[in-house]
mmCIF file of C-alpha atoms and ligand atoms in Angstrom:
data_model
loop_
_atom_site.group_PDB
_atom_site.id
_atom_site.type_symbol
_atom_site.label_atom_id
_atom_site.label_comp_id
_atom_site.label_asym_id
_atom_site.label_seq_id
_atom_site.Cartn_x
_atom_site.Cartn_y
_atom_site.Cartn_z
ATOM 1 C CA MET A 287 -53.901 14.682 60.565
ATOM 2 C CA LYS A 288 -55.233 16.506 57.384
ATOM 3 C CA GLU A 289 -53.426 19.426 58.027
ATOM 4 C CA GLN A 290 -50.261 17.463 58.311
ATOM 5 C CA LEU A 291 -50.755 15.660 55.061
ATOM 6 C CA LEU A 292 -51.228 19.194 53.069
ATOM 7 C CA LYS A 293 -48.167 20.500 54.932
ATOM 8 C CA ILE A 294 -46.058 17.368 53.631
ATOM 9 C CA GLN A 295 -47.303 18.316 49.775
ATOM 10 C CA GLU A 296 -46.523 21.722 50.367
ATOM 11 C CA ALA A 297 -42.884 20.832 51.555
ATOM 12 C CA ALA A 298 -43.000 18.064 48.797
ATOM 13 C CA LYS A 299 -43.743 20.556 46.187
ATOM 14 C CA LEU A 300 -40.698 23.309 47.593
ATOM 15 C CA ALA A 301 -38.569 20.349 47.387
ATOM 16 C CA LEU A 302 -39.452 19.425 43.960
ATOM 17 C CA GLU A 303 -38.727 23.117 42.802
ATOM 18 C CA ASN A 304 -35.591 22.981 44.025
ATOM 19 C CA ALA A 305 -34.234 19.585 42.573
ATOM 20 C CA HIS A 306 -32.500 20.305 39.346
ATOM 21 C CA THR A 307 -30.606 16.782 38.917
ATOM 22 C CA ALA A 308 -32.175 13.431 38.597
ATOM 23 C CA ALA A 309 -30.125 12.512 42.010
ATOM 24 C CA GLU A 310 -31.749 15.250 43.667
ATOM 25 C CA LEU A 311 -35.309 14.314 42.327
ATOM 26 C CA GLU A 312 -34.450 10.708 43.686
ATOM 27 C CA ASP A 313 -33.837 11.989 47.126
ATOM 28 C CA ALA A 314 -37.078 14.163 47.282
ATOM 29 C CA ARG A 315 -39.290 10.942 46.014
ATOM 30 C CA VAL A 316 -37.616 8.760 48.946
ATOM 31 C CA ARG A 317 -38.080 11.581 51.321
ATOM 32 C CA PHE A 318 -41.655 11.838 50.837
ATOM 33 C CA LEU A 319 -42.894 8.605 49.039
ATOM 34 C CA GLY A 320 -40.239 6.130 50.339
ATOM 35 C CA LYS A 321 -40.759 3.148 52.743
ATOM 36 C CA LYS A 322 -39.846 5.405 55.590
ATOM 37 C CA GLY A 323 -40.886 8.619 54.055
ATOM 38 C CA GLU A 324 -42.983 11.239 55.412
ATOM 39 C CA LEU A 325 -46.454 10.404 53.631
ATOM 40 C CA THR A 326 -46.064 6.655 54.796
ATOM 41 C CA ALA A 327 -45.234 7.656 58.412
ATOM 42 C CA VAL A 328 -48.351 9.461 58.737
ATOM 43 C CA LEU A 329 -50.382 7.084 57.443
ATOM 44 C CA ARG A 330 -49.268 4.367 59.672
ATOM 45 C CA GLY A 331 -50.923 6.766 62.110
ATOM 46 C CA MET A 332 -54.475 5.962 60.610
ATOM 47 C CA GLY A 333 -55.103 2.783 62.867
ATOM 48 C CA LYS A 334 -55.778 5.333 65.472
ATOM 49 C CA LEU A 335 -58.660 7.205 63.364
ATOM 50 C CA SER A 336 -62.302 6.625 63.931
ATOM 51 C CA ALA A 337 -64.250 4.604 61.724
ATOM 52 C CA GLU A 338 -65.892 7.889 59.999
ATOM 53 C CA GLU A 339 -62.654 9.586 59.583
ATOM 54 C CA ARG A 340 -60.555 7.092 57.791
ATOM 55 C CA PRO A 341 -61.924 6.961 54.544
ATOM 56 C CA VAL A 342 -61.698 10.844 54.551
ATOM 57 C CA ILE A 343 -58.062 10.917 55.728
ATOM 58 C CA GLY A 344 -57.847 8.115 53.403
ATOM 59 C CA GLN A 345 -58.878 10.042 50.245
ATOM 60 C CA ILE A 346 -56.845 12.968 51.025
ATOM 61 C CA ALA A 347 -53.660 10.809 51.747
ATOM 62 C CA ASN A 348 -54.304 8.773 48.235
ATOM 63 C CA GLU A 349 -54.914 12.815 46.456
ATOM 64 C CA VAL A 350 -52.020 14.054 47.956
ATOM 65 C CA ARG A 351 -49.560 10.928 47.088
ATOM 66 C CA GLY A 352 -50.927 11.176 43.635
ATOM 67 C CA GLN A 353 -50.187 15.098 43.420
ATOM 68 C CA ILE A 354 -46.770 14.326 44.649
ATOM 69 C CA GLU A 355 -46.054 11.455 42.101
ATOM 70 C CA ASN A 356 -47.402 13.721 39.117
ATOM 71 C CA MET A 357 -45.260 16.889 40.265
ATOM 72 C CA ILE A 358 -42.167 14.065 40.242
ATOM 73 C CA GLU A 359 -43.155 12.713 36.980
ATOM 74 C CA THR A 360 -43.656 16.476 35.573
ATOM 75 C CA LYS A 361 -40.166 17.384 37.227
ATOM 76 C CA LYS A 362 -38.600 14.372 35.666
ATOM 77 C CA ALA A 363 -38.880 15.245 31.990
ATOM 78 C CA ALA A 364 -37.622 19.115 33.232
ATOM 79 C CA VAL A 365 -34.869 17.903 35.089
ATOM 80 C CA PHE A 366 -33.653 15.292 31.958
ATOM 81 C CA MET A 367 -34.045 18.354 29.576
ATOM 82 C CA GLU A 368 -31.797 20.440 31.781
ATOM 83 C CA GLU A 369 -29.200 17.929 32.377
ATOM 84 C CA ARG A 370 -29.095 17.430 28.415
ATOM 85 C CA GLN A 371 -28.797 21.204 27.989
ATOM 86 C CA ALA A 372 -25.844 21.299 30.546
ATOM 87 C CA LYS A 373 -24.095 18.419 28.811
ATOM 88 C CA LEU A 374 -24.337 19.936 25.599
ATOM 89 C CA LYS A 375 -23.018 23.242 26.879
ATOM 90 C CA GLU A 376 -20.200 21.527 27.870
ATOM 91 C CA GLU A 377 -19.661 19.817 24.897
ATOM 92 C CA THR A 378 -19.395 22.870 22.333
ATOM 93 C CA ILE A 379 -17.103 22.804 20.084
ATOM 94 C CA ASP A 380 -16.003 26.185 18.734
ATOM 95 C CA VAL A 381 -15.715 25.322 14.897
ATOM 96 C CA THR A 382 -13.945 28.756 14.430
ATOM 97 C CA MET A 383 -10.749 27.921 16.159
ATOM 98 C CA ALA A 384 -7.616 27.492 14.185
ATOM 99 C CA GLY A 385 -6.807 23.764 13.337
ATOM 100 C CA ARG A 386 -3.801 21.629 13.438
ATOM 101 C CA LYS A 387 -3.014 20.740 10.114
ATOM 102 C CA PRO A 388 -2.625 16.945 9.270
ATOM 103 C CA GLN A 389 1.143 16.425 8.270
ATOM 104 C CA MET A 390 0.843 15.410 4.463
ATOM 105 C CA GLY A 391 2.803 12.108 3.498
ATOM 106 C CA LYS A 392 5.517 11.925 0.745
ATOM 107 C CA ARG A 393 6.271 9.154 -1.679
ATOM 108 C CA HIS A 394 9.252 6.988 0.397
ATOM 109 C CA PRO A 395 12.439 7.316 -0.971
ATOM 110 C CA LEU A 396 12.458 3.317 -1.565
ATOM 111 C CA THR A 397 9.184 3.322 -3.699
ATOM 112 C CA THR A 398 10.252 6.380 -5.799
ATOM 113 C CA VAL A 399 13.885 4.417 -7.005
ATOM 114 C CA LEU A 400 11.992 1.373 -7.301
ATOM 115 C CA ASP A 401 9.543 3.001 -9.864
ATOM 116 C CA GLU A 402 12.302 4.520 -11.513
ATOM 117 C CA ILE A 403 13.986 1.173 -11.886
ATOM 118 C CA LYS A 404 10.876 -0.599 -13.272
ATOM 119 C CA ASP A 405 10.573 2.042 -15.688
ATOM 120 C CA ILE A 406 13.627 1.518 -17.050
ATOM 121 C CA PHE A 407 13.625 -2.217 -17.451
ATOM 122 C CA LEU A 408 9.632 -1.898 -18.598
ATOM 123 C CA GLY A 409 11.662 0.418 -21.382
ATOM 124 C CA MET A 410 13.374 -2.473 -22.497
ATOM 125 C CA GLY A 411 10.969 -4.726 -22.553
ATOM 126 C CA PHE A 412 11.149 -6.735 -19.231
ATOM 127 C CA SER A 413 7.891 -7.470 -17.596
ATOM 128 C CA ILE A 414 7.534 -7.643 -13.523
ATOM 129 C CA ALA A 415 7.260 -11.070 -12.039
ATOM 130 C CA GLU A 416 6.062 -11.794 -8.478
ATOM 131 C CA GLY A 417 7.205 -14.455 -5.980
ATOM 132 C CA PRO A 418 6.136 -15.520 -2.405
ATOM 133 C CA GLU A 419 8.036 -14.349 0.783
ATOM 134 C CA VAL A 420 7.212 -17.361 2.377
ATOM 135 C CA GLU A 421 9.147 -19.792 0.350
ATOM 136 C CA LEU A 422 10.081 -23.497 -0.035
ATOM 137 C CA ASP A 423 13.758 -24.521 0.614
ATOM 138 C CA TYR A 424 13.687 -25.524 -2.896
ATOM 139 C CA TYR A 425 13.261 -22.386 -4.547
ATOM 140 C CA ASN A 426 15.369 -20.447 -2.482
ATOM 141 C CA PHE A 427 18.319 -22.541 -2.434
ATOM 142 C CA GLU A 428 18.177 -26.087 -3.862
ATOM 143 C CA ALA A 429 17.189 -25.534 -7.493
ATOM 144 C CA LEU A 430 19.557 -22.646 -7.622
ATOM 145 C CA ASN A 431 22.312 -25.163 -7.640
ATOM 146 C CA ILE A 432 22.934 -24.420 -3.360
ATOM 147 C CA PRO A 433 22.265 -27.660 -1.747
ATOM 148 C CA LYS A 434 21.938 -28.403 2.382
ATOM 149 C CA ASP A 435 25.534 -28.411 2.977
ATOM 150 C CA HIS A 436 26.584 -25.812 0.716
ATOM 151 C CA PRO A 437 28.636 -23.073 2.247
ATOM 152 C CA ALA A 438 26.631 -20.335 0.365
ATOM 153 C CA ARG A 439 24.243 -21.119 2.929
ATOM 154 C CA ASP A 440 26.183 -19.759 5.660
ATOM 155 C CA THR A 441 26.416 -16.304 4.103
ATOM 156 C CA GLN A 442 22.614 -15.985 3.724
ATOM 157 C CA ASP A 443 21.584 -16.914 7.351
ATOM 158 C CA SER A 444 17.970 -17.646 6.699
ATOM 159 C CA PHE A 445 14.979 -17.643 8.922
ATOM 160 C CA TYR A 446 13.400 -20.996 8.722
ATOM 161 C CA ILE A 447 9.837 -21.907 9.620
ATOM 162 C CA THR A 448 10.079 -25.696 9.314
ATOM 163 C CA ASP A 449 13.027 -27.825 7.489
ATOM 164 C CA ASN A 450 11.580 -26.826 4.023
ATOM 165 C CA VAL A 451 10.107 -23.940 4.207
ATOM 166 C CA ILE A 452 11.665 -20.456 4.725
ATOM 167 C CA LEU A 453 11.091 -16.658 4.459
ATOM 168 C CA ARG A 454 12.988 -16.008 1.402
ATOM 169 C CA SER A 455 16.496 -14.891 1.332
ATOM 170 C CA GLN A 456 17.055 -13.936 -1.862
ATOM 171 C CA THR A 457 14.549 -12.913 -4.758
ATOM 172 C CA SER A 458 16.677 -15.477 -7.002
ATOM 173 C CA SER A 459 14.009 -17.741 -5.799
ATOM 174 C CA VAL A 460 11.483 -16.083 -8.192
ATOM 175 C CA GLN A 461 13.615 -16.589 -11.114
ATOM 176 C CA VAL A 462 12.931 -20.532 -10.670
ATOM 177 C CA ARG A 463 9.062 -20.343 -10.473
ATOM 178 C CA VAL A 464 9.412 -18.106 -13.681
ATOM 179 C CA MET A 465 11.262 -20.438 -15.765
ATOM 180 C CA GLU A 466 9.047 -23.388 -14.413
ATOM 181 C CA GLN A 467 5.998 -21.524 -15.906
ATOM 182 C CA GLN A 468 7.126 -19.845 -18.955
ATOM 183 C CA LYS A 469 9.152 -20.907 -21.986
ATOM 184 C CA PRO A 470 11.900 -18.701 -23.358
ATOM 185 C CA PRO A 471 12.230 -15.857 -24.538
ATOM 186 C CA ILE A 472 12.068 -14.796 -20.750
ATOM 187 C CA ARG A 473 12.790 -11.117 -19.636
ATOM 188 C CA VAL A 474 11.577 -10.604 -15.994
ATOM 189 C CA ILE A 475 12.576 -8.213 -12.779
ATOM 190 C CA ALA A 476 11.241 -9.708 -9.945
ATOM 191 C CA PRO A 477 11.143 -6.967 -6.877
ATOM 192 C CA GLY A 478 10.453 -7.759 -3.535
ATOM 193 C CA ARG A 479 11.182 -8.201 0.236
ATOM 194 C CA VAL A 480 13.688 -10.396 1.432
ATOM 195 C CA TYR A 481 14.880 -11.900 5.053
ATOM 196 C CA ARG A 482 17.937 -12.250 6.384
ATOM 197 C CA SER A 483 19.035 -13.412 10.256
ATOM 198 C CA ASP A 484 20.987 -10.055 10.712
ATOM 199 C CA ALA A 485 21.414 -8.038 13.425
ATOM 200 C CA VAL A 486 20.573 -4.319 12.779
ATOM 201 C CA ASP A 487 23.003 -1.594 11.783
ATOM 202 C CA ALA A 488 23.568 0.987 9.888
ATOM 203 C CA THR A 489 24.031 -1.356 6.701
ATOM 204 C CA HIS A 490 22.184 -4.279 7.733
ATOM 205 C CA SER A 491 18.552 -4.858 8.409
ATOM 206 C CA PRO A 492 16.691 -8.475 8.503
ATOM 207 C CA VAL A 493 14.209 -7.573 6.131
ATOM 208 C CA PHE A 494 15.230 -5.567 3.067
ATOM 209 C CA HIS A 495 14.462 -5.127 -0.822
ATOM 210 C CA GLN A 496 16.460 -6.652 -3.906
ATOM 211 C CA ILE A 497 15.388 -6.083 -7.344
ATOM 212 C CA GLU A 498 16.108 -9.842 -9.553
ATOM 213 C CA GLY A 499 16.938 -9.771 -13.239
ATOM 214 C CA LEU A 500 16.309 -12.739 -15.744
ATOM 215 C CA VAL A 501 16.806 -13.141 -19.390
ATOM 216 C CA VAL A 502 17.009 -16.326 -21.348
ATOM 217 C CA ASP A 503 16.786 -16.446 -25.270
ATOM 218 C CA LYS A 504 18.498 -18.216 -27.716
ATOM 219 C CA GLY A 505 21.947 -16.882 -28.374
ATOM 220 C CA ILE A 506 21.870 -14.563 -25.006
ATOM 221 C CA THR A 507 25.868 -14.224 -23.964
ATOM 222 C CA MET A 508 27.791 -12.055 -21.430
ATOM 223 C CA ALA A 509 27.760 -9.052 -24.214
ATOM 224 C CA ASP A 510 23.865 -8.778 -23.558
ATOM 225 C CA LEU A 511 24.726 -8.939 -19.834
ATOM 226 C CA LYS A 512 26.744 -5.884 -20.102
ATOM 227 C CA GLY A 513 24.914 -3.821 -22.672
ATOM 228 C CA THR A 514 21.559 -4.423 -20.356
ATOM 229 C CA LEU A 515 23.303 -3.408 -17.158
ATOM 230 C CA ASP A 516 25.426 -0.524 -18.721
ATOM 231 C CA THR A 517 22.070 0.671 -20.209
ATOM 232 C CA PHE A 518 20.661 0.640 -16.624
ATOM 233 C CA LEU A 519 23.028 1.937 -15.033
ATOM 234 C CA LYS A 520 23.660 4.876 -17.339
ATOM 235 C CA THR A 521 19.699 5.981 -17.187
ATOM 236 C CA LEU A 522 20.005 5.509 -13.322
ATOM 237 C CA TYR A 523 22.835 7.567 -12.667
ATOM 238 C CA GLY A 524 23.607 9.490 -15.671
ATOM 239 C CA PRO A 525 25.407 8.931 -19.116
ATOM 240 C CA GLU A 526 28.705 9.541 -17.431
ATOM 241 C CA ALA A 527 28.465 6.403 -14.994
ATOM 242 C CA LYS A 528 30.876 3.759 -15.795
ATOM 243 C CA MET A 529 30.427 0.419 -15.074
ATOM 244 C CA ARG A 530 32.656 -2.487 -14.418
ATOM 245 C CA LEU A 531 32.981 -6.160 -13.924
ATOM 246 C CA ARG A 532 34.844 -7.979 -11.437
ATOM 247 C CA PRO A 533 34.888 -12.076 -11.243
ATOM 248 C CA HIS A 534 32.929 -13.506 -8.493
ATOM 249 C CA HIS A 535 31.419 -17.074 -7.804
ATOM 250 C CA PHE A 536 27.930 -17.409 -7.382
ATOM 251 C CA PRO A 537 26.207 -21.018 -7.391
ATOM 252 C CA PHE A 538 23.408 -20.158 -9.970
ATOM 253 C CA THR A 539 25.745 -18.421 -12.350
ATOM 254 C CA GLU A 540 28.776 -19.479 -14.440
ATOM 255 C CA PRO A 541 30.845 -17.319 -15.232
ATOM 256 C CA SER A 542 29.797 -14.869 -12.081
ATOM 257 C CA ALA A 543 30.856 -11.466 -11.986
ATOM 258 C CA GLU A 544 30.161 -8.251 -9.241
ATOM 259 C CA VAL A 545 29.295 -5.173 -10.847
ATOM 260 C CA ASP A 546 30.352 -1.717 -9.808
ATOM 261 C CA VAL A 547 29.291 1.590 -11.156
ATOM 262 C CA SER A 548 31.764 4.353 -10.702
ATOM 263 C CA CYS A 549 31.287 6.514 -7.716
ATOM 264 C CA PHE A 550 28.423 9.453 -8.366
ATOM 265 C CA VAL A 551 30.469 11.679 -5.744
ATOM 266 C CA CYS A 552 34.121 11.667 -7.304
ATOM 267 C CA GLY A 553 32.979 10.329 -10.770
ATOM 268 C CA GLY A 554 35.830 7.288 -10.440
ATOM 269 C CA LYS A 555 38.723 9.735 -9.019
ATOM 270 C CA GLY A 556 38.464 7.861 -5.288
ATOM 271 C CA CYS A 557 36.744 9.709 -2.465
ATOM 272 C CA ARG A 558 35.668 9.044 0.750
ATOM 273 C CA VAL A 559 32.222 7.320 -0.072
ATOM 274 C CA CYS A 560 33.934 4.817 -2.522
ATOM 275 C CA LYS A 561 36.859 4.744 0.089
ATOM 276 C CA GLY A 562 39.376 5.962 -2.622
ATOM 277 C CA GLU A 563 38.395 3.152 -4.930
ATOM 278 C CA GLY A 564 36.524 5.007 -7.175
ATOM 279 C CA PHE A 565 33.922 2.402 -7.859
ATOM 280 C CA ILE A 566 30.966 1.256 -5.658
ATOM 281 C CA GLU A 567 29.614 -2.438 -6.097
ATOM 282 C CA ILE A 568 25.911 -2.535 -6.865
ATOM 283 C CA LEU A 569 24.954 -5.981 -7.791
ATOM 284 C CA GLY A 570 25.585 -9.336 -8.755
ATOM 285 C CA ALA A 571 25.262 -11.181 -12.056
ATOM 286 C CA GLY A 572 26.096 -13.803 -14.358
ATOM 287 C CA MET A 573 25.008 -16.329 -16.965
ATOM 288 C CA VAL A 574 22.706 -18.680 -15.805
ATOM 289 C CA HIS A 575 24.524 -22.196 -14.411
ATOM 290 C CA PRO A 576 23.247 -24.863 -17.331
ATOM 291 C CA LYS A 577 21.908 -27.212 -14.375
ATOM 292 C CA VAL A 578 19.852 -24.177 -12.881
ATOM 293 C CA LEU A 579 18.154 -24.247 -16.436
ATOM 294 C CA GLU A 580 17.798 -28.225 -16.812
ATOM 295 C CA ARG A 581 16.001 -28.464 -13.522
ATOM 296 C CA CYS A 582 13.738 -26.032 -14.804
ATOM 297 C CA GLY A 583 12.856 -27.843 -17.980
ATOM 298 C CA ILE A 584 15.030 -26.024 -20.009
ATOM 299 C CA ASP A 585 17.364 -27.125 -22.494
ATOM 300 C CA SER A 586 20.843 -25.269 -22.135
ATOM 301 C CA SER A 587 22.059 -26.931 -25.383
ATOM 302 C CA VAL A 588 19.447 -24.697 -27.139
ATOM 303 C CA TYR A 589 18.725 -21.509 -24.553
ATOM 304 C CA SER A 590 21.030 -19.653 -22.310
ATOM 305 C CA GLY A 591 20.333 -16.657 -20.226
ATOM 306 C CA PHE A 592 21.825 -14.056 -17.755
ATOM 307 C CA ALA A 593 20.733 -13.030 -14.470
ATOM 308 C CA PHE A 594 21.343 -10.278 -11.792
ATOM 309 C CA GLY A 595 20.052 -9.370 -8.610
ATOM 310 C CA MET A 596 20.803 -6.160 -6.521
ATOM 311 C CA GLY A 597 19.939 -4.697 -3.176
ATOM 312 C CA LEU A 598 17.308 -1.745 -3.489
ATOM 313 C CA GLU A 599 18.438 0.083 -0.369
ATOM 314 C CA ARG A 600 21.532 -0.005 -1.318
ATOM 315 C CA VAL A 601 21.249 1.536 -4.659
ATOM 316 C CA VAL A 602 19.310 4.086 -2.893
ATOM 317 C CA MET A 603 21.607 4.715 -0.226
ATOM 318 C CA ARG A 604 24.328 5.294 -3.119
ATOM 319 C CA ARG A 605 21.989 7.313 -5.149
ATOM 320 C CA MET A 606 20.707 10.023 -2.450
ATOM 321 C CA ASN A 607 23.552 9.932 -0.360
ATOM 322 C CA ILE A 608 22.244 8.086 2.749
ATOM 323 C CA ASP A 609 24.429 6.809 5.348
ATOM 324 C CA ASP A 610 22.112 4.833 7.866
ATOM 325 C CA LEU A 611 19.968 2.080 6.503
ATOM 326 C CA ARG A 612 17.697 2.477 9.505
ATOM 327 C CA LEU A 613 16.209 5.502 8.470
ATOM 328 C CA PHE A 614 14.330 3.807 5.575
ATOM 329 C CA TYR A 615 11.968 2.223 8.118
ATOM 330 C CA ASP A 616 11.921 4.960 10.879
ATOM 331 C CA ASN A 617 8.938 6.695 8.996
ATOM 332 C CA ASP A 618 10.461 9.974 10.529
ATOM 333 C CA LEU A 619 8.515 12.729 7.876
ATOM 334 C CA ARG A 620 11.570 14.596 8.780
ATOM 335 C CA PHE A 621 13.677 12.507 7.163
ATOM 336 C CA LEU A 622 11.065 11.617 4.098
ATOM 337 C CA LYS A 623 10.114 15.001 3.382
ATOM 338 C CA GLN A 624 13.685 15.541 2.072
ATOM 339 C CA PHE A 625 13.160 13.111 -0.912
HETATM 340 N N1 DAH B 261 20.941 -13.395 -5.102
HETATM 341 C C1 DAH B 261 22.271 -12.895 -4.818
HETATM 342 C C2 DAH B 261 22.581 -12.256 -3.482
HETATM 343 O O1 DAH B 261 21.241 -12.028 -2.860
HETATM 344 C C3 DAH B 261 22.624 -11.931 -6.063
HETATM 345 C C4 DAH B 261 22.633 -12.265 -7.256
HETATM 346 C C5 DAH B 261 24.114 -12.973 -7.841
HETATM 347 C C6 DAH B 261 21.424 -12.476 -7.943
HETATM 348 C C7 DAH B 261 23.870 -13.022 -8.982
HETATM 349 C C8 DAH B 261 21.545 -12.997 -9.234
HETATM 350 C C9 DAH B 261 22.804 -13.317 -9.718
HETATM 351 O O2 DAH B 261 20.445 -13.160 -9.803
HETATM 352 O O3 DAH B 261 23.045 -13.414 -11.082
HETATM 353 O O4 DAH B 261 23.458 -12.289 -2.790
#
C-alpha cells in the first residue's frame, strides 16, 4: 500500500509538471484528490489493514496528500503567470504601425454664413436676441396678428404639442418677446431654428433656420428699412448687389414687402439660377403693424418700427450655389470640406 501511495505521488508530480492551464490543473486535482480520485480510492482500502499498519500507512497517506496539495498550490501560481504572459503576448500592440489619420471637421457653411450675417448687423449697432423653440401659440401667431382662424396659419403648417404650445414656425415670435421686455430704441436680430410640418425635398425641410430683425424707435420709416437691408445685402453679396422691394402681405407688418436681390450668377441679366428673373427673393419685411406694437405695450402714436425675416438655408444656397437643402444636414465631410 505504501508503494501504491508513493506511485500516486510520482504520477501526480508528473501530471502537474505537464499541466499548463488552470483547467488542466483542476483535472489533475480531481484525478488525485477528488472524491473519486486515486488517493481516496487507496484510503478506502485502509479498513482492511491491521491495527499496527493503519497509523503508519495513515501517516504516509497524509504526507502524500499534503505533498500533492503543495505541488498544486505552487503550480497554480506558475500557471497563472503563464496564462497572463500568453494573454499579454496575444494582445501586444505594434505602436510603430502607421495609424489612420482622424478626419478633421470643418465649420458648417450655415455657421460660417450666419456668423458673417451676425457680424454685419452687430456692426450696424444691432444686438442678438433669443427665444424658445418650444413656443406658445400666443408668441408665434396670436400676438403677431394671426388669430386662430387666420389663413396664414395654413401656409405654416405647424407642429402642435398642445392646443397652445407649438414648435415655433417662425422666429418672428422673438419680436414679441423682445418688445415685451425692452423699451425702444430696439435693434435686434434673432437667429434660430424653426419647425414646419413639411416633407423633405431639395428645397424643404421640417427644421430650418431663420434670422429675424426688428428695429423700433421714434421716427422709423420705410427708408430705414430699405437703407438697412441694402447695406446688409451689399456687404453680404458684394457692392454690385442690387435690391428690389415688391409689395406683399404679412399679418404683422403694414405695409409689407418681399425683398429680392440681384442674381449673384448673372448680376441681373437673367439666367437659369434666377429663372430668367434677374432677381432672387431673399426675405420678407415691412413696417411693424401698430396692433403688434400696441399688444406689446408700445405706444404706436410715438414709436414705429420695421421688421424682416429671412431663411438662412436659402441665403447660403444662393450664396454658395448649393442646389439641394438636404446636403446641409447629411454631415458628409466630402460636402462640408468644399467650403
Ligand atoms: N416670418 C415670416 C415667414 O416666416 C418672414 C417675415 C416676413 C418676418 C416679414 C418678418 C417680416 O419679420 O416683417 O415667412
